[in-house]
GROMACS .gro file of N, CA and C in nm:
model
  279
    1LEU      N    1   0.773   0.262   0.513
    1LEU     CA    2   0.819   0.216   0.383
    1LEU      C    3   0.899   0.087   0.395
    2GLU      N    4   0.963   0.064   0.510
    2GLU     CA    5   1.038  -0.060   0.528
    2GLU      C    6   0.946  -0.181   0.519
    3SER      N    7   0.827  -0.171   0.575
    3SER     CA    8   0.732  -0.283   0.571
    3SER      C    9   0.690  -0.313   0.428
    4VAL      N   10   0.664  -0.209   0.351
    4VAL     CA   11   0.624  -0.227   0.211
    4VAL      C   12   0.740  -0.287   0.132
    5SER      N   13   0.860  -0.237   0.155
    5SER     CA   14   0.978  -0.290   0.087
    5SER      C   15   0.997  -0.438   0.121
    6HIS      N   16   0.978  -0.473   0.248
    6HIS     CA   17   0.991  -0.613   0.289
    6HIS      C   18   0.887  -0.700   0.218
    7CYS      N   19   0.764  -0.651   0.211
    7CYS     CA   20   0.659  -0.725   0.140
    7CYS      C   21   0.699  -0.747  -0.005
    8HIS      N   22   0.742  -0.640  -0.072
    8HIS     CA   23   0.777  -0.649  -0.213
    8HIS      C   24   0.896  -0.741  -0.236
    9GLN      N   25   0.994  -0.741  -0.146
    9GLN     CA   26   1.108  -0.832  -0.158
    9GLN      C   27   1.065  -0.977  -0.145
   10ASN      N   28   0.951  -0.999  -0.079
   10ASN     CA   29   0.897  -1.133  -0.062
   10ASN      C   30   0.779  -1.159  -0.155
   11SER      N   31   0.771  -1.082  -0.262
   11SER     CA   32   0.672  -1.100  -0.370
   11SER      C   33   0.527  -1.080  -0.325
   12VAL      N   34   0.506  -0.994  -0.225
   12VAL     CA   35   0.371  -0.967  -0.176
   12VAL      C   36   0.333  -0.823  -0.207
   13VAL      N   37   0.216  -0.804  -0.266
   13VAL     CA   38   0.159  -0.671  -0.289
   13VAL      C   39   0.042  -0.657  -0.192
   14HIS      N   40   0.046  -0.556  -0.107
   14HIS     CA   41  -0.056  -0.538  -0.002
   14HIS      C   42  -0.192  -0.501  -0.061
   15ARG      N   43  -0.196  -0.406  -0.151
   15ARG     CA   44  -0.314  -0.359  -0.224
   15ARG      C   45  -0.415  -0.279  -0.143
   16ASP      N   46  -0.392  -0.259  -0.014
   16ASP     CA   47  -0.487  -0.179   0.064
   16ASP      C   48  -0.415  -0.094   0.168
   17LEU      N   49  -0.308  -0.029   0.125
   17LEU     CA   50  -0.234   0.058   0.216
   17LEU      C   51  -0.315   0.185   0.240
   18LYS      N   52  -0.331   0.218   0.368
   18LYS     CA   53  -0.402   0.339   0.410
   18LYS      C   54  -0.365   0.362   0.556
   19PRO      N   55  -0.385   0.482   0.607
   19PRO     CA   56  -0.346   0.511   0.746
   19PRO      C   57  -0.408   0.414   0.847
   20GLU      N   58  -0.528   0.369   0.823
   20GLU     CA   59  -0.594   0.278   0.916
   20GLU      C   60  -0.523   0.144   0.928
   21ASN      N   61  -0.439   0.110   0.831
   21ASN     CA   62  -0.365  -0.017   0.833
   21ASN      C   63  -0.222   0.000   0.882
   22LEU      N   64  -0.189   0.117   0.933
   22LEU     CA   65  -0.057   0.142   0.993
   22LEU      C   66  -0.077   0.155   1.143
   23LEU      N   67  -0.019   0.064   1.218
   23LEU     CA   68  -0.040   0.059   1.362
   23LEU      C   69   0.088   0.095   1.436
   24LEU      N   70   0.078   0.185   1.533
   24LEU     CA   71   0.192   0.222   1.617
   24LEU      C   72   0.206   0.123   1.731
   25ALA      N   73   0.329   0.075   1.755
   25ALA     CA   74   0.354  -0.019   1.864
   25ALA      C   75   0.334   0.048   2.000
   26SER      N   76   0.363   0.178   2.009
   26SER     CA   77   0.341   0.255   2.132
   26SER      C   78   0.337   0.403   2.096
   27LYS      N   79   0.313   0.487   2.196
   27LYS     CA   80   0.310   0.631   2.171
   27LYS      C   81   0.448   0.694   2.188
   28ALA      N   82   0.546   0.614   2.220
   28ALA     CA   83   0.682   0.664   2.241
   28ALA      C   84   0.744   0.714   2.111
   29LYS      N   85   0.830   0.814   2.123
   29LYS     CA   86   0.900   0.866   2.005
   29LYS      C   87   0.985   0.753   1.945
   30GLY      N   88   0.978   0.738   1.814
   30GLY     CA   89   1.055   0.634   1.746
   30GLY      C   90   0.992   0.496   1.754
   31ALA      N   91   0.866   0.488   1.797
   31ALA     CA   92   0.797   0.359   1.809
   31ALA      C   93   0.785   0.293   1.672
   32ALA      N   94   0.784   0.163   1.673
   32ALA     CA   95   0.769   0.086   1.549
   32ALA      C   96   0.630   0.106   1.490
   33VAL      N   97   0.624   0.110   1.359
   33VAL     CA   98   0.497   0.115   1.286
   33VAL      C   99   0.478  -0.021   1.222
   34LYS      N  100   0.365  -0.083   1.248
   34LYS     CA  101   0.338  -0.216   1.194
   34LYS      C  102   0.231  -0.208   1.087
   35LEU      N  103   0.251  -0.286   0.982
   35LEU     CA  104   0.157  -0.291   0.871
   35LEU      C  105   0.056  -0.401   0.897
   36ALA      N  106  -0.072  -0.369   0.887
   36ALA     CA  107  -0.179  -0.464   0.919
   36ALA      C  108  -0.271  -0.486   0.800
   37ASP      N  109  -0.362  -0.579   0.815
   37ASP     CA  110  -0.469  -0.611   0.721
   37ASP      C  111  -0.418  -0.655   0.584
   38PHE      N  112  -0.376  -0.779   0.577
   38PHE     CA  113  -0.328  -0.837   0.452
   38PHE      C  114  -0.438  -0.915   0.380
   39GLY      N  115  -0.564  -0.883   0.410
   39GLY     CA  116  -0.676  -0.954   0.351
   39GLY      C  117  -0.686  -0.943   0.200
   40LEU      N  118  -0.635  -0.835   0.141
   40LEU     CA  119  -0.640  -0.817  -0.004
   40LEU      C  120  -0.505  -0.841  -0.070
   41ALA      N  121  -0.406  -0.881   0.009
   41ALA     CA  122  -0.270  -0.900  -0.044
   41ALA      C  123  -0.267  -1.014  -0.146
   42ILE      N  124  -0.176  -0.998  -0.242
   42ILE     CA  125  -0.155  -1.102  -0.343
   42ILE      C  126  -0.006  -1.131  -0.355
   43GLU      N  127   0.025  -1.248  -0.407
   43GLU     CA  128   0.164  -1.284  -0.435
   43GLU      C  129   0.189  -1.264  -0.583
   44VAL      N  130   0.301  -1.199  -0.616
   44VAL     CA  131   0.338  -1.177  -0.756
   44VAL      C  132   0.476  -1.235  -0.780
   45GLN      N  133   0.506  -1.261  -0.905
   45GLN     CA  134   0.637  -1.313  -0.943
   45GLN      C  135   0.721  -1.201  -1.001
   46GLY      N  136   0.833  -1.169  -0.938
   46GLY     CA  137   0.924  -1.066  -0.990
   46GLY      C  138   0.854  -0.932  -1.003
   47GLU      N  139   0.869  -0.871  -1.118
   47GLU     CA  140   0.807  -0.740  -1.145
   47GLU      C  141   0.678  -0.756  -1.225
   48GLN      N  142   0.610  -0.865  -1.205
   48GLN     CA  143   0.486  -0.897  -1.276
   48GLN      C  144   0.387  -0.780  -1.271
   49GLN      N  145   0.328  -0.750  -1.384
   49GLN     CA  146   0.228  -0.644  -1.395
   49GLN      C  147   0.102  -0.703  -1.458
   50ALA      N  148   0.057  -0.814  -1.410
   50ALA     CA  149  -0.053  -0.881  -1.478
   50ALA      C  150  -0.173  -0.908  -1.389
   51TRP      N  151  -0.186  -0.835  -1.281
   51TRP     CA  152  -0.302  -0.855  -1.196
   51TRP      C  153  -0.409  -0.755  -1.236
   52TYR      N  154  -0.531  -0.800  -1.248
   52TYR     CA  155  -0.639  -0.713  -1.295
   52TYR      C  156  -0.749  -0.690  -1.192
   53GLY      N  157  -0.750  -0.764  -1.083
   53GLY     CA  158  -0.859  -0.755  -0.986
   53GLY      C  159  -0.871  -0.619  -0.921
   54PHE      N  160  -0.992  -0.571  -0.906
   54PHE     CA  161  -1.018  -0.442  -0.842
   54PHE      C  162  -1.020  -0.464  -0.691
   55ALA      N  163  -0.923  -0.405  -0.620
   55ALA     CA  164  -0.916  -0.422  -0.475
   55ALA      C  165  -0.852  -0.300  -0.413
   56GLY      N  166  -0.895  -0.265  -0.294
   56GLY     CA  167  -0.836  -0.152  -0.224
   56GLY      C  168  -0.943  -0.058  -0.174
   57THR      N  169  -0.898   0.054  -0.122
   57THR     CA  170  -0.987   0.156  -0.066
   57THR      C  171  -0.989   0.278  -0.157
   58PRO      N  172  -1.107   0.323  -0.197
   58PRO     CA  173  -1.114   0.443  -0.281
   58PRO      C  174  -1.035   0.557  -0.216
   59GLY      N  175  -0.968   0.634  -0.296
   59GLY     CA  176  -0.885   0.742  -0.245
   59GLY      C  177  -0.739   0.704  -0.236
   60TYR      N  178  -0.711   0.574  -0.233
   60TYR     CA  179  -0.574   0.525  -0.227
   60TYR      C  180  -0.540   0.439  -0.348
   61LEU      N  181  -0.637   0.424  -0.438
   61LEU     CA  182  -0.617   0.338  -0.556
   61LEU      C  183  -0.536   0.410  -0.662
   62SER      N  184  -0.445   0.337  -0.723
   62SER     CA  185  -0.362   0.393  -0.830
   62SER      C  186  -0.442   0.403  -0.960
   63PRO      N  187  -0.394   0.484  -1.054
   63PRO     CA  188  -0.462   0.495  -1.183
   63PRO      C  189  -0.476   0.361  -1.255
   64GLU      N  190  -0.375   0.273  -1.241
   64GLU     CA  191  -0.382   0.142  -1.309
   64GLU      C  192  -0.503   0.063  -1.261
   65VAL      N  193  -0.525   0.064  -1.130
   65VAL     CA  194  -0.637  -0.012  -1.074
   65VAL      C  195  -0.769   0.048  -1.120
   66LEU      N  196  -0.779   0.180  -1.115
   66LEU     CA  197  -0.903   0.247  -1.155
   66LEU      C  198  -0.935   0.226  -1.302
   67LYS      N  199  -0.831   0.218  -1.386
   67LYS     CA  200  -0.852   0.196  -1.530
   67LYS      C  201  -0.863   0.048  -1.564
   68LYS      N  202  -0.851  -0.037  -1.462
   68LYS     CA  203  -0.856  -0.183  -1.481
   68LYS      C  204  -0.745  -0.231  -1.572
   69ASP      N  205  -0.629  -0.164  -1.565
   69ASP     CA  206  -0.509  -0.206  -1.638
   69ASP      C  207  -0.433  -0.307  -1.552
   70PRO      N  208  -0.341  -0.382  -1.614
   70PRO     CA  209  -0.258  -0.473  -1.535
   70PRO      C  210  -0.175  -0.394  -1.434
   71TYR      N  211  -0.155  -0.451  -1.316
   71TYR     CA  212  -0.076  -0.381  -1.215
   71TYR      C  213   0.001  -0.480  -1.129
   72GLY      N  214   0.088  -0.425  -1.047
   72GLY     CA  215   0.171  -0.505  -0.957
   72GLY      C  216   0.215  -0.420  -0.840
   73LYS      N  217   0.341  -0.434  -0.801
   73LYS     CA  218   0.396  -0.367  -0.683
   73LYS      C  219   0.380  -0.214  -0.682
   74PRO      N  220   0.389  -0.146  -0.796
   74PRO     CA  221   0.377   0.000  -0.792
   74PRO      C  222   0.247   0.053  -0.732
   75VAL      N  223   0.141  -0.027  -0.726
   75VAL     CA  224   0.017   0.023  -0.665
   75VAL      C  225   0.037   0.054  -0.517
   76ASP      N  226   0.125  -0.021  -0.451
   76ASP     CA  227   0.155   0.007  -0.311
   76ASP      C  228   0.234   0.136  -0.296
   77ILE      N  229   0.324   0.162  -0.390
   77ILE     CA  230   0.403   0.286  -0.386
   77ILE      C  231   0.310   0.407  -0.404
   78TRP      N  232   0.213   0.395  -0.493
   78TRP     CA  233   0.115   0.503  -0.513
   78TRP      C  234   0.042   0.531  -0.381
   79ALA      N  235  -0.005   0.425  -0.316
   79ALA     CA  236  -0.078   0.442  -0.190
   79ALA      C  237   0.012   0.505  -0.083
   80CYS      N  238   0.141   0.470  -0.081
   80CYS     CA  239   0.236   0.533   0.012
   80CYS      C  240   0.244   0.682  -0.015
   81GLY      N  241   0.241   0.720  -0.141
   81GLY     CA  242   0.243   0.862  -0.177
   81GLY      C  243   0.120   0.935  -0.127
   82VAL      N  244   0.006   0.870  -0.136
   82VAL     CA  245  -0.119   0.931  -0.086
   82VAL      C  246  -0.110   0.948   0.066
   83ILE      N  247  -0.059   0.846   0.134
   83ILE     CA  248  -0.044   0.854   0.280
   83ILE      C  249   0.053   0.966   0.317
   84LEU      N  250   0.164   0.977   0.246
   84LEU     CA  251   0.261   1.084   0.273
   84LEU      C  252   0.196   1.221   0.253
   85TYR      N  253   0.118   1.235   0.147
   85TYR     CA  254   0.048   1.360   0.122
   85TYR      C  255  -0.041   1.396   0.241
   86ILE      N  256  -0.116   1.298   0.289
   86ILE     CA  257  -0.205   1.321   0.403
   86ILE      C  258  -0.125   1.362   0.527
   87LEU      N  259  -0.012   1.297   0.550
   87LEU     CA  260   0.072   1.330   0.666
   87LEU      C  261   0.127   1.472   0.656
   88LEU      N  262   0.161   1.515   0.536
   88LEU     CA  263   0.220   1.647   0.517
   88LEU      C  264   0.116   1.760   0.517
   89VAL      N  265   0.002   1.735   0.454
   89VAL     CA  266  -0.096   1.841   0.432
   89VAL      C  267  -0.212   1.834   0.533
   90GLY      N  268  -0.243   1.715   0.579
   90GLY     CA  269  -0.350   1.701   0.677
   90GLY      C  270  -0.483   1.655   0.621
   91TYR      N  271  -0.490   1.640   0.490
   91TYR     CA  272  -0.613   1.592   0.427
   91TYR      C  273  -0.576   1.520   0.297
   92PRO      N  274  -0.665   1.435   0.246
   92PRO     CA  275  -0.633   1.359   0.124
   92PRO      C  276  -0.630   1.446  -0.001
   93PRO      N  277  -0.557   1.399  -0.102
   93PRO     CA  278  -0.551   1.476  -0.228
   93PRO      C  279  -0.686   1.479  -0.298
   0.00000   0.00000   0.00000
């Protein structure tokens, strides 16, 4: 979540958060997790909710993206929730 927070503080929305884009620096306990694949990332201004482009991986897309409504930073938070669900339960919602 620190990586996502850092992106959002710098006006970047990743738009493709998924387990495959989270990389462990090592297998050691407490190893750093690095966020990868910024190919779909966009820059937004403040709390802008005016992006309409369809981007991301099915299964991690927020309702706003699926409905083609304006969206912004919250789409990354939704994807973090999906990832957390997978980590807790072992399979996607």
